Coordinates of C-alpha atoms and ligand atoms in Angstrom, one line a residue:
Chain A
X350 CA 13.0 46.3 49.8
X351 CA 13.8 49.6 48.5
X352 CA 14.7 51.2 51.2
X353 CA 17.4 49.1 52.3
X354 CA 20.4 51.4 53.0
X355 CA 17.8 54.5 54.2
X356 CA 19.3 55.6 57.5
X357 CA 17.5 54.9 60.9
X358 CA 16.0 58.3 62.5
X359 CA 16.5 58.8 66.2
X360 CA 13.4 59.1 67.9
X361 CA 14.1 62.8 68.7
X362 CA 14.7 63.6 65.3
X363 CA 11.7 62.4 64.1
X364 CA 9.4 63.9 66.9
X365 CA 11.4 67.2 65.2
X366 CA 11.4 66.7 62.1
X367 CA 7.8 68.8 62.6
X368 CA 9.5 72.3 61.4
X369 CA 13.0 73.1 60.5
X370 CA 13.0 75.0 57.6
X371 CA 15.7 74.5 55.2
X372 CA 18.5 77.6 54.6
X373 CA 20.5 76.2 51.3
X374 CA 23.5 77.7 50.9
X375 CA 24.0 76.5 47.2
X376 CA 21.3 77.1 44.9
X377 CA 22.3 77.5 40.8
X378 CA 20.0 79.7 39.0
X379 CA 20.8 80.0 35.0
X380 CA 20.1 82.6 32.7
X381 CA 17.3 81.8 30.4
X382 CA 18.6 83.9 27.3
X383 CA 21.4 85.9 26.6
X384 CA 19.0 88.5 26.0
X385 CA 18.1 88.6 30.2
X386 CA 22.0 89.9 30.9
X387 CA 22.4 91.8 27.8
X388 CA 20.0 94.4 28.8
X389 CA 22.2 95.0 31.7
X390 CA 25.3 95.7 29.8
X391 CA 26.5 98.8 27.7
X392 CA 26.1 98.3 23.8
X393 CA 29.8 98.0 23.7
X394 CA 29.3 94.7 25.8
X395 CA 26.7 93.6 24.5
X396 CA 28.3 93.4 21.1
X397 CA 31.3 92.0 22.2
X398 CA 29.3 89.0 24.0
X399 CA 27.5 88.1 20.5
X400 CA 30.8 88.5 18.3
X401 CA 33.5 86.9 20.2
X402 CA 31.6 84.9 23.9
X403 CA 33.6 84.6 26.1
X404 CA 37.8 84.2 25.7
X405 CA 38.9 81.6 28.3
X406 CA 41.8 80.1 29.6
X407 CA 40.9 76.5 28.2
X408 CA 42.3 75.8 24.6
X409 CA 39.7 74.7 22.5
X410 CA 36.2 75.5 21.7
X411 CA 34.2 72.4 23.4
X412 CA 36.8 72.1 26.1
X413 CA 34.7 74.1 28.1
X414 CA 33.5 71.3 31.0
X415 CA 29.8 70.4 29.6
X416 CA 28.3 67.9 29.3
X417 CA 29.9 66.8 32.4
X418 CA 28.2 63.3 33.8
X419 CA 25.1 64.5 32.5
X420 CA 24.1 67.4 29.9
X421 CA 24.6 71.2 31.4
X422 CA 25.7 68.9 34.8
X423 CA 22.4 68.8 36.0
X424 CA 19.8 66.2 37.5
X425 CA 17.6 64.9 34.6
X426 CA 14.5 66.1 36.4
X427 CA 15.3 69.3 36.4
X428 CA 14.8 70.3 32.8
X429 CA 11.3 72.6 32.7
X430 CA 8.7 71.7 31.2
X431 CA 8.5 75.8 30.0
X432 CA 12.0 74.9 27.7
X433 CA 15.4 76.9 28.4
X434 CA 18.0 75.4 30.7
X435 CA 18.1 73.5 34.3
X436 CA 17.7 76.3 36.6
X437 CA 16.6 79.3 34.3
X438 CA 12.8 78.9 35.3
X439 CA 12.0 80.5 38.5
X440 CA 8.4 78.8 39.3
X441 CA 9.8 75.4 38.2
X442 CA 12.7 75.7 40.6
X443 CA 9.8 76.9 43.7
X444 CA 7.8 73.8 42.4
X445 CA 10.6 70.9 42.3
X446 CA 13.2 72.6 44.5
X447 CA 11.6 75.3 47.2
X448 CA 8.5 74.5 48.2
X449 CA 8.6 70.7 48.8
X450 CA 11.8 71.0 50.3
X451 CA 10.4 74.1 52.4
X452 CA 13.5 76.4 51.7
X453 CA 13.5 79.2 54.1
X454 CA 16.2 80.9 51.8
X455 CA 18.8 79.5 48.9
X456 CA 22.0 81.5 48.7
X457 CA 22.3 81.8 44.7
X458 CA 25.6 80.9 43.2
X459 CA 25.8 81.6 39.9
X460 CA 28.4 79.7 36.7
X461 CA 27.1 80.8 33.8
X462 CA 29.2 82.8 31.1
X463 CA 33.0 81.7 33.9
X464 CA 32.4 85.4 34.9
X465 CA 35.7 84.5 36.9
X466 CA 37.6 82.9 34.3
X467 CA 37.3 85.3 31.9
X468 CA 40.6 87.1 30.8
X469 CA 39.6 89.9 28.7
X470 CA 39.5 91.7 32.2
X471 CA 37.0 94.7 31.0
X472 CA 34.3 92.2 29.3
X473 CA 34.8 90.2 33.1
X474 CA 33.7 93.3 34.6
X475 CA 30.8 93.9 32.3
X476 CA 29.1 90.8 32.7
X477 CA 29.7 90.2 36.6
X478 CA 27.9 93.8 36.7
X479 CA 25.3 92.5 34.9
X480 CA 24.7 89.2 36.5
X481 CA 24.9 91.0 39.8
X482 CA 21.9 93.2 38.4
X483 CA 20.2 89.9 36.8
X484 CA 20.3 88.1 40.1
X485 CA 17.9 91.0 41.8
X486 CA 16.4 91.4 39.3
X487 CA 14.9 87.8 38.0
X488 CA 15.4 86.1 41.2
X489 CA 15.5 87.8 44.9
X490 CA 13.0 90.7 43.5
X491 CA 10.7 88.3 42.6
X492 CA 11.5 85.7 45.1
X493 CA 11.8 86.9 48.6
X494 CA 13.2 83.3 50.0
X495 CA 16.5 83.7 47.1
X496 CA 19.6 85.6 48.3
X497 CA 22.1 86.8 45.6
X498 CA 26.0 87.1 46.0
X499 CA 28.4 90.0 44.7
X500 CA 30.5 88.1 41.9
X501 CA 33.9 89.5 41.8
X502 CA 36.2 88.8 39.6
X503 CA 39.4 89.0 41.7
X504 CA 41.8 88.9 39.3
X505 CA 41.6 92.3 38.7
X506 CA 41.4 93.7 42.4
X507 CA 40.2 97.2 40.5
X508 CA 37.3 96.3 39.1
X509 CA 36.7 93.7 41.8
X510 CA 36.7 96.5 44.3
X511 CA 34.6 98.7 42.3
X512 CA 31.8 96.2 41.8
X513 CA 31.6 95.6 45.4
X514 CA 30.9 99.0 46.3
X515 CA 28.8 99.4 43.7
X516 CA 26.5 96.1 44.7
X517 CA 26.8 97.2 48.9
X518 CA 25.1 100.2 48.1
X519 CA 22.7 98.4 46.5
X520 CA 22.4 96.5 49.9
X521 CA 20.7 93.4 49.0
X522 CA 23.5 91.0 48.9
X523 CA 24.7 88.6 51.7
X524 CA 28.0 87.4 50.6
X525 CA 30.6 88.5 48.2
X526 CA 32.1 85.5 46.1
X527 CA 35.6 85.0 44.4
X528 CA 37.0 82.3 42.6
X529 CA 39.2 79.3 43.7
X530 CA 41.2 78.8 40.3
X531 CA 42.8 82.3 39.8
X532 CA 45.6 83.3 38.6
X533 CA 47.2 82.9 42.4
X534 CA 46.9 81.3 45.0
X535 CA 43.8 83.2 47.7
X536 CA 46.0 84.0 49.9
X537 CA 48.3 86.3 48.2
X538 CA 48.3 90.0 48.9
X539 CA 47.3 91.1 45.4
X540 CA 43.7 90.0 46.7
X541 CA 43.8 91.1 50.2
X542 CA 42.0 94.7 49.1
X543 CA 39.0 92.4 48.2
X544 CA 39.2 90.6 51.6
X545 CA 39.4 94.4 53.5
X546 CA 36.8 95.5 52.0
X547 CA 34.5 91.8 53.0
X548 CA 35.2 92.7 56.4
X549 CA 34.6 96.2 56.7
X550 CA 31.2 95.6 54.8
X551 CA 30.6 92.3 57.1
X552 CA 30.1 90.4 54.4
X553 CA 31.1 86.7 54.3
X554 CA 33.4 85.4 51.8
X555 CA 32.1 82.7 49.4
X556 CA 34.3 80.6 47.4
X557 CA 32.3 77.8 45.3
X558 CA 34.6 75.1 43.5
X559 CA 35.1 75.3 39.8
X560 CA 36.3 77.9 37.5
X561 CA 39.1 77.4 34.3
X562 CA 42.0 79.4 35.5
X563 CA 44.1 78.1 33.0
X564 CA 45.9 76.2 35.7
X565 CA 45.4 72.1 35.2
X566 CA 43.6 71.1 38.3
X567 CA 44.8 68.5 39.5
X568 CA 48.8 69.2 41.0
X569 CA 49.8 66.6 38.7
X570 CA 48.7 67.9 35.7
X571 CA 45.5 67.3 33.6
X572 CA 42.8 64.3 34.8
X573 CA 41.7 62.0 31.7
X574 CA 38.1 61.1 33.3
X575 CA 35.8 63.2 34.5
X576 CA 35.7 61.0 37.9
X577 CA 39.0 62.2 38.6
X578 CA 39.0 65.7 38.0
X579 CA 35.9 65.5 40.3
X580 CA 38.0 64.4 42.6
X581 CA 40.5 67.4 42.1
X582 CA 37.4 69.8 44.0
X583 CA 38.4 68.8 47.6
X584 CA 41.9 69.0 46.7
X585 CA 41.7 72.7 45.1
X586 CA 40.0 73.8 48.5
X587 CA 42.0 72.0 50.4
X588 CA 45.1 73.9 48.9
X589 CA 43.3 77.4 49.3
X590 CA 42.6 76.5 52.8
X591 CA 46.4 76.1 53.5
X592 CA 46.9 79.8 51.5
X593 CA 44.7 81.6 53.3
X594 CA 46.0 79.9 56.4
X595 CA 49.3 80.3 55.7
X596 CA 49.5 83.5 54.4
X597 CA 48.0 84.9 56.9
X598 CA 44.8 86.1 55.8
X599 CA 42.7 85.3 59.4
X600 CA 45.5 86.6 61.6
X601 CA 45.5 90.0 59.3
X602 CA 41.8 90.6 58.8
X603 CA 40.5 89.1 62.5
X604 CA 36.6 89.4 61.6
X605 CA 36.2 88.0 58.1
X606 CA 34.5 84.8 57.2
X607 CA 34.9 82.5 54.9
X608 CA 32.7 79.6 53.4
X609 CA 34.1 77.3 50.9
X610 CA 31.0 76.0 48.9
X611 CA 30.4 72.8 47.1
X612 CA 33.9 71.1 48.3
X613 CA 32.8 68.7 50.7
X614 CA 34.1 68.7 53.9
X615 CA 35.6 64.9 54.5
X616 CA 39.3 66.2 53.7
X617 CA 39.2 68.7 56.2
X618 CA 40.6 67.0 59.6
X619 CA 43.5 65.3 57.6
X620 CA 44.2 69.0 56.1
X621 CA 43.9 70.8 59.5
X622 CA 45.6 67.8 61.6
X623 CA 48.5 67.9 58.7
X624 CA 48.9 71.7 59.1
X625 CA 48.9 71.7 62.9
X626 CA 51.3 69.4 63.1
X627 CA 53.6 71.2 60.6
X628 CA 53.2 74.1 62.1
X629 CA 55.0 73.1 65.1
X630 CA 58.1 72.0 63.3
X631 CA 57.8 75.3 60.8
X632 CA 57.0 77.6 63.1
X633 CA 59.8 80.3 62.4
X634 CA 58.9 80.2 58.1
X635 CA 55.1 82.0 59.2
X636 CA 55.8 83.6 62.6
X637 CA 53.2 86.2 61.6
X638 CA 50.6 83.2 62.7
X639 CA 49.5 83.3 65.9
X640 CA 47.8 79.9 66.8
X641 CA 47.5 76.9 65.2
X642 CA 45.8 76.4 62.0
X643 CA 43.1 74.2 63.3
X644 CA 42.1 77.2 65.5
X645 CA 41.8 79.5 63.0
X646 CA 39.9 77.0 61.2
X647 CA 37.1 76.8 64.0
X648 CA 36.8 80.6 64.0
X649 CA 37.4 81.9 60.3
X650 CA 35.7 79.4 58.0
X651 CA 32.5 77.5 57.3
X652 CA 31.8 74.7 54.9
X653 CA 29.0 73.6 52.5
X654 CA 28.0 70.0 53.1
X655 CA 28.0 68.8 49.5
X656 CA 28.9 66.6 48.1
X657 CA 28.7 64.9 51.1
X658 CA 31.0 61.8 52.0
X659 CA 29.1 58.9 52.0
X660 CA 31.5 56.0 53.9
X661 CA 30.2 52.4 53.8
X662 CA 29.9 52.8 58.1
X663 CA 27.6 55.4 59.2
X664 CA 29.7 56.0 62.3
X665 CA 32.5 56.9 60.3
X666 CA 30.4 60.0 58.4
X667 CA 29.2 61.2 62.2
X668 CA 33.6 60.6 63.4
X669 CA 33.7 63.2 60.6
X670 CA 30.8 65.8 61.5
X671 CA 32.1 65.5 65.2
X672 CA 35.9 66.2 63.9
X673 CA 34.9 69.1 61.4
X674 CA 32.5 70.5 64.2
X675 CA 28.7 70.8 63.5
X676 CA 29.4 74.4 64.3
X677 CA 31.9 75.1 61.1
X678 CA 29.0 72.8 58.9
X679 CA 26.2 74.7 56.2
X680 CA 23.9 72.8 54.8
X681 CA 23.8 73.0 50.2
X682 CA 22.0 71.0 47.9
X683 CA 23.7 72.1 44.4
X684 CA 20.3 72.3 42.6
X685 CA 19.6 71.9 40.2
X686 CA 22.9 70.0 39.5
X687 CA 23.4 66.1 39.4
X688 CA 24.9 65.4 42.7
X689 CA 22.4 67.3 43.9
X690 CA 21.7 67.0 47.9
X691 CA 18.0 65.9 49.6
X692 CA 18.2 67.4 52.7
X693 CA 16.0 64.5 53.9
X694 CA 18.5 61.9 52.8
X695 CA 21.8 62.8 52.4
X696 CA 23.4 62.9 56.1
X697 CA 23.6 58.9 56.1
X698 CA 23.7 59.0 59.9
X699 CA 21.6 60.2 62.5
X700 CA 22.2 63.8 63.9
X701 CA 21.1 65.0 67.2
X702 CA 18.7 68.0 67.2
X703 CA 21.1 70.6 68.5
X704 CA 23.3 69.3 65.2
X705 CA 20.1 69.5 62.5
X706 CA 19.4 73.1 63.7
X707 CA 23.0 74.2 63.3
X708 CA 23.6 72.5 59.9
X709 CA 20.1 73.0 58.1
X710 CA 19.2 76.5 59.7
X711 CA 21.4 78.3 62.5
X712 CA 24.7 78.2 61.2
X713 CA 23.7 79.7 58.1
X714 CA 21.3 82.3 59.3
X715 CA 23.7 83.9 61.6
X716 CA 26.8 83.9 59.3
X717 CA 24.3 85.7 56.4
X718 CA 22.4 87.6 58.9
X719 CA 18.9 86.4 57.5
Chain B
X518 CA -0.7 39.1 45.5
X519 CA -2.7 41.3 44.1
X520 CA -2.7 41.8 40.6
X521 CA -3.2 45.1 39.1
X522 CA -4.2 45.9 35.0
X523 CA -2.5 49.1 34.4
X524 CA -2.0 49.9 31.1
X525 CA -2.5 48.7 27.5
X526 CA 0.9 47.7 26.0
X527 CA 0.7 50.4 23.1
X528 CA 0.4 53.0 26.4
X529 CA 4.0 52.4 27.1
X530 CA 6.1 53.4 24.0
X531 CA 9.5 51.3 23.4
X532 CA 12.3 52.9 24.9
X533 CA 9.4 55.1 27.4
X534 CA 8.0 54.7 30.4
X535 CA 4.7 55.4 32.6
X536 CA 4.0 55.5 35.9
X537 CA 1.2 54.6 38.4
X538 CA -0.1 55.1 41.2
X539 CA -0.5 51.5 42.9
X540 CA -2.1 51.0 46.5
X541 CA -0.4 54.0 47.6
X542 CA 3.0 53.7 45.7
X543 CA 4.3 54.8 42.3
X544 CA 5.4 51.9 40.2
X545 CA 7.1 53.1 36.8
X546 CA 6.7 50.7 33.9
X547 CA 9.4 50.2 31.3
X548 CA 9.2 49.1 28.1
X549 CA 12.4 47.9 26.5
X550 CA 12.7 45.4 23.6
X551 CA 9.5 44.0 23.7
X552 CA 9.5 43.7 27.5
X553 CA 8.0 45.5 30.4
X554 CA 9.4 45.7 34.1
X555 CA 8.0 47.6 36.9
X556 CA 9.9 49.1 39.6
X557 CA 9.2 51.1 42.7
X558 CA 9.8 55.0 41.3
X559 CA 12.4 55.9 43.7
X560 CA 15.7 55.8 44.0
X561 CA 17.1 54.1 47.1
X562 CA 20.1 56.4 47.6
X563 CA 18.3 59.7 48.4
X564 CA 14.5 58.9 46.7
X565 CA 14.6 61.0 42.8
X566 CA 12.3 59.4 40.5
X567 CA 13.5 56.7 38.5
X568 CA 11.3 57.6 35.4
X569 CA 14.0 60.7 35.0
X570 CA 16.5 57.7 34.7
X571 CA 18.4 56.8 31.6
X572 CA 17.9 53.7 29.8
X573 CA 21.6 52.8 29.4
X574 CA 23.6 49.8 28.0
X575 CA 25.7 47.6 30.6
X576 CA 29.1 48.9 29.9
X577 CA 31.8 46.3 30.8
X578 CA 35.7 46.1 30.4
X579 CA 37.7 43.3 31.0
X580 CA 40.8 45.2 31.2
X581 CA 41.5 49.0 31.0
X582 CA 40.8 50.2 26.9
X583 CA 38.6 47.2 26.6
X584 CA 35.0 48.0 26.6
X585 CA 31.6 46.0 26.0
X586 CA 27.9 47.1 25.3
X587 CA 25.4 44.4 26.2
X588 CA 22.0 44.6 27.0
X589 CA 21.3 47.7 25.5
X590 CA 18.6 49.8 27.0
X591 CA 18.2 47.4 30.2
X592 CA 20.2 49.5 33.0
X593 CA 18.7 52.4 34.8
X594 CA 21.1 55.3 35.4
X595 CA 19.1 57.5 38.2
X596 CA 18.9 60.9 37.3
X597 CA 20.6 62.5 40.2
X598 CA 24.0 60.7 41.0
X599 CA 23.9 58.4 38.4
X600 CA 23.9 55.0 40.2
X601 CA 23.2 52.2 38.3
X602 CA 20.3 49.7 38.8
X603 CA 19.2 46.4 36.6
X604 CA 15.2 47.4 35.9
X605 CA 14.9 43.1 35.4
X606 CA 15.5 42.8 39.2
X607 CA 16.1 46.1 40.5
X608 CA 19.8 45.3 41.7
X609 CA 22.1 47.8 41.8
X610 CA 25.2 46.9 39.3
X611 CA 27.8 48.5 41.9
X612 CA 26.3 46.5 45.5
X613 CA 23.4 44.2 44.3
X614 CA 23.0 42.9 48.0
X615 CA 23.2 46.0 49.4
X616 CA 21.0 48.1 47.4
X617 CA 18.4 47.6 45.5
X618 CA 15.2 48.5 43.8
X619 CA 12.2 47.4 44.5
X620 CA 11.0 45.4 41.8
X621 CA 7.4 43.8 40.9
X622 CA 6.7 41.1 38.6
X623 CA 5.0 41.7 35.0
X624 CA 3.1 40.1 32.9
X625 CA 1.3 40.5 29.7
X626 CA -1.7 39.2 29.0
X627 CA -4.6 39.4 25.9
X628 CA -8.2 41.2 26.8
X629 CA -9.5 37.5 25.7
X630 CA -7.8 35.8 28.6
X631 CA -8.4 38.6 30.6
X632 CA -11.8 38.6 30.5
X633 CA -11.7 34.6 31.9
X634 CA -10.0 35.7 35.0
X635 CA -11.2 37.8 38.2
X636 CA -9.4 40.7 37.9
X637 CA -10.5 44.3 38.6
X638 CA -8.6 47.2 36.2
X639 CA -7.4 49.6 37.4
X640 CA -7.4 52.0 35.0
X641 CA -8.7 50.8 32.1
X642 CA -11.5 48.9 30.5
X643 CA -10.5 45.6 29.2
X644 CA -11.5 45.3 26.0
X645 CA -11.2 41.9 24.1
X646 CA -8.8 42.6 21.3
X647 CA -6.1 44.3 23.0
X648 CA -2.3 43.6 24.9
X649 CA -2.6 44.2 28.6
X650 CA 0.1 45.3 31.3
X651 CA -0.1 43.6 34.6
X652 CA 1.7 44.4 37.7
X653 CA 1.6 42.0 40.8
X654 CA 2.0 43.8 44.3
Ligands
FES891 S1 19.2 59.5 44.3 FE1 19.6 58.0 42.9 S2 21.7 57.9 42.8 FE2 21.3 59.3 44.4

């Protein structure tokens, strides 16, 4: 049999399974040409991009992470048939990704060009304005169903601030993203302007795993196998959890939320328990926190469910969903990527009904406001 | 068992694959050094098509900087999370009695013997001179 290690359905999940439409809160669209963002830069840029690409904090030309388990990291299905890369052909991605999996709305996330990583800080700023421009105007002007993010750069809190208000005038974004590899830690203050500025705007902050910010990602230095740098994702947002935590950016700016996408969520009661506990001994180091982490936790931040944790005992993935809280929970696929998420089979364990409409729909549309 | 004429053998290239739509199911068809197998064209993990899978080697090492090719062509990587299935029997490499493939058996046969027996193609003509590709469901 095929289907051997398919999970049971509860009978009230199937009987629902009738309509729940999908919001996907990780979706990677790709630009197509160079071309498609240069006619949203100034000559100047434009120039630049062709003569010298981009100038990142990783040594080598080639060091840069692709292929990385498979070419551009993406499933092998998802190349289209129309030519240019996995995720830079808009009908392809409604045809394999959207319709069959009846998205109700993909939260865009976009790599290309390490807009984040980049340290020639001006050139960062000229093409996260114009991939800010490209995602209206190649994907949620022509599809309805695909939300874009503000990409800032928060390294230079300047420019980051500018773009910002430049793209919430503009309105039609539902999240403003920064990277976890800066050049800090997130919870430093040199990025709290940024975080103001999320919450007066009710935006959410995003944070998706990656990025090259010349810091080796792993705390003991630089993985040899791409399985164990992998591995180095939960760890990254597990250390920006305890900054922002710690730092105090929750107890300083009450109403702002953040979602840390694509970094699992299995480390998180082992984090939270970890700093709870600390807390209690280290109390006088952060009086300015109020309560204990775990509590700001359940209040403050939301997480994407892939890569989801896949333990050889079922009950051991629902333990986890019950500990993290379906509440806290978003549902991501990572298309077009190769660990890509089916919402149909990836929670290896049956969820009740209240759970599915939290983690595939509710959660999602209340914290973007769709 | 039913047994099903799907293809000539020249339809499948070495290396390639087809698949077909079998009582309901799609079976893919590989054809890899001079041999076919047919497996159901999912994935048991979380369903992507195995005909997007690689055609890999089995890579083995005794002992860490040791490595070994073998059987070159014969493993399926899937094309989403790259687990790793044996297309001769549809076993996974990583938990063969846990997960699995489902497999069907092959066989090839000439249009002259063909013609002998009772079988209905499926979705081709038998003609007398040619290879044919037959699944058993
Ligand atoms: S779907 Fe094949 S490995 Fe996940």
């Amino acid at each position: 049999m095929s289907d051997v290690i398919d999970r049971p359905m509860l009978a009230e999940e199937a009987a629902a399974q009738s309509r729940l439409r999908i919001i996907d809160c990780d979706v990677h669209p790709s630009i197509h040409a160079h071309a498609d963002i240069e006619q949203f830069m100034p000559k100047r840029w434009q120039q630049h991009l062709r003569t010298y690409g981009s100038h990142l904090r990783t040594p080598y030309i080639g060091t840069t992470p692709y292929p990385r388990s498979s070419p551009l990291i993406a499933r092998r299905d998802a190349w289209p048939p129309t030519g240019g890369p996995p995720g830079s052909d808009l009908d392809f991605m409604r045809k394999q990704h959207l319709d069959p999996l009846d998205i109700e709305y993909g939260i865009l996330q976009v790599l290309d060009l390490f807009i984040f990583s980049q340290q020639n800080l001006e050139f960062g700023a000229a093409i996260q304005r114009a991939i800010n421009d490209w995602q209206l105007a190649f994907w949620s002007d022509r599809e309805p169903r695909l939300k874009a993010s503000i990409l800032a750069g928060q390294d230079d809190t300047e420019f980051a601030i500018a773009e910002i208000e430049r793209c919430a005038k503009i309105g039609r974004y539902v999240q403003i993203n920064v990277c976890p590899r800066a050049n800090e830690p997130l919870g430093r203050r040199r990025y709290w302007p940024i975080y103001a500025r999320a919450q007066e705007l009710g935006l959410p902050l995003g944070i998706h795993v990656g990025g090259y910010g010349g810091h080796a990602p792993t705390g003991g230095g630089w993985p040899s196998y791409y399985v164990e740098e992998h591995q180095s994702n939960a760890h990254t947002m597990a250390a920006q959890l305890a900054s922002l935590m710690l730092e105090g950016v929750p107890e300083r700016f009450p109403n702002l939320r953040i979602v840390f996408i694509e970094g699992g969520f299995g480390w998180i009661p082992s984090a939270t328990w970890r700093m709870d506990r600390h807390f209690e001994a280290f109390r006088s180091e952060v009086p300015h926190l109020k309560r204990r982490p775990s509590e700001y936790v359940k209040q403050h931040f939301w997480f994407t469910t892939q890569p989801i944790d896949e333990p050889d005992e079922a009950k051991h993935l629902r333990s986890l969903i019950e500990w993290v809280g379906a509440d806290r929970l978003l549902f991501s696929s990572d298309y077009p990527h190769w660990d890509f998420d089916d919402p149909r089979y990836a929670f290896k364990t049956p969820l009740t009904e209240t759970e599915r409409r939290k983690i595939f729909n509710g959660n999602a549309r209340a914290l973007y406001k769709l | 068992m039913t047994r099903h004429i799907v293809a000539r053998t020249s339809d499948i290239p070495p290396g390639g694959n087809k698949v077909f739509g079998v009582e309901g199911r799609d079976i893919v068809v590989f054809h890899v050094n001079g041999e076919f197998f047919a497996l159901l064209n999912r994935c048991p993990h979380e369903g992507a098509p195995l005909e997007k899978a690689a055609c890999v080697a089995r890579l083995t090492s005794p002992e860490p900087g040791v490595y070994q090719r073998s059987r070159v062509g014969e493993l399926l990587r899937c094309p989403w999370h790259g687990w790793e299935f044996d297309m001769r029997n549809g076993q996974s490499w990583f938990d063969p009695k846990r997960v699995k493939v489902r497999s069907y058996p092959v066989a090839v046969e000439s249009g002259e013997e063909l013609q002998k027996g009772p079988y209905v193609a499926e979705t081709f003509p038998v003609h007398v001179e040619d290879s044919y590709v037959i699944i058993e469901t």
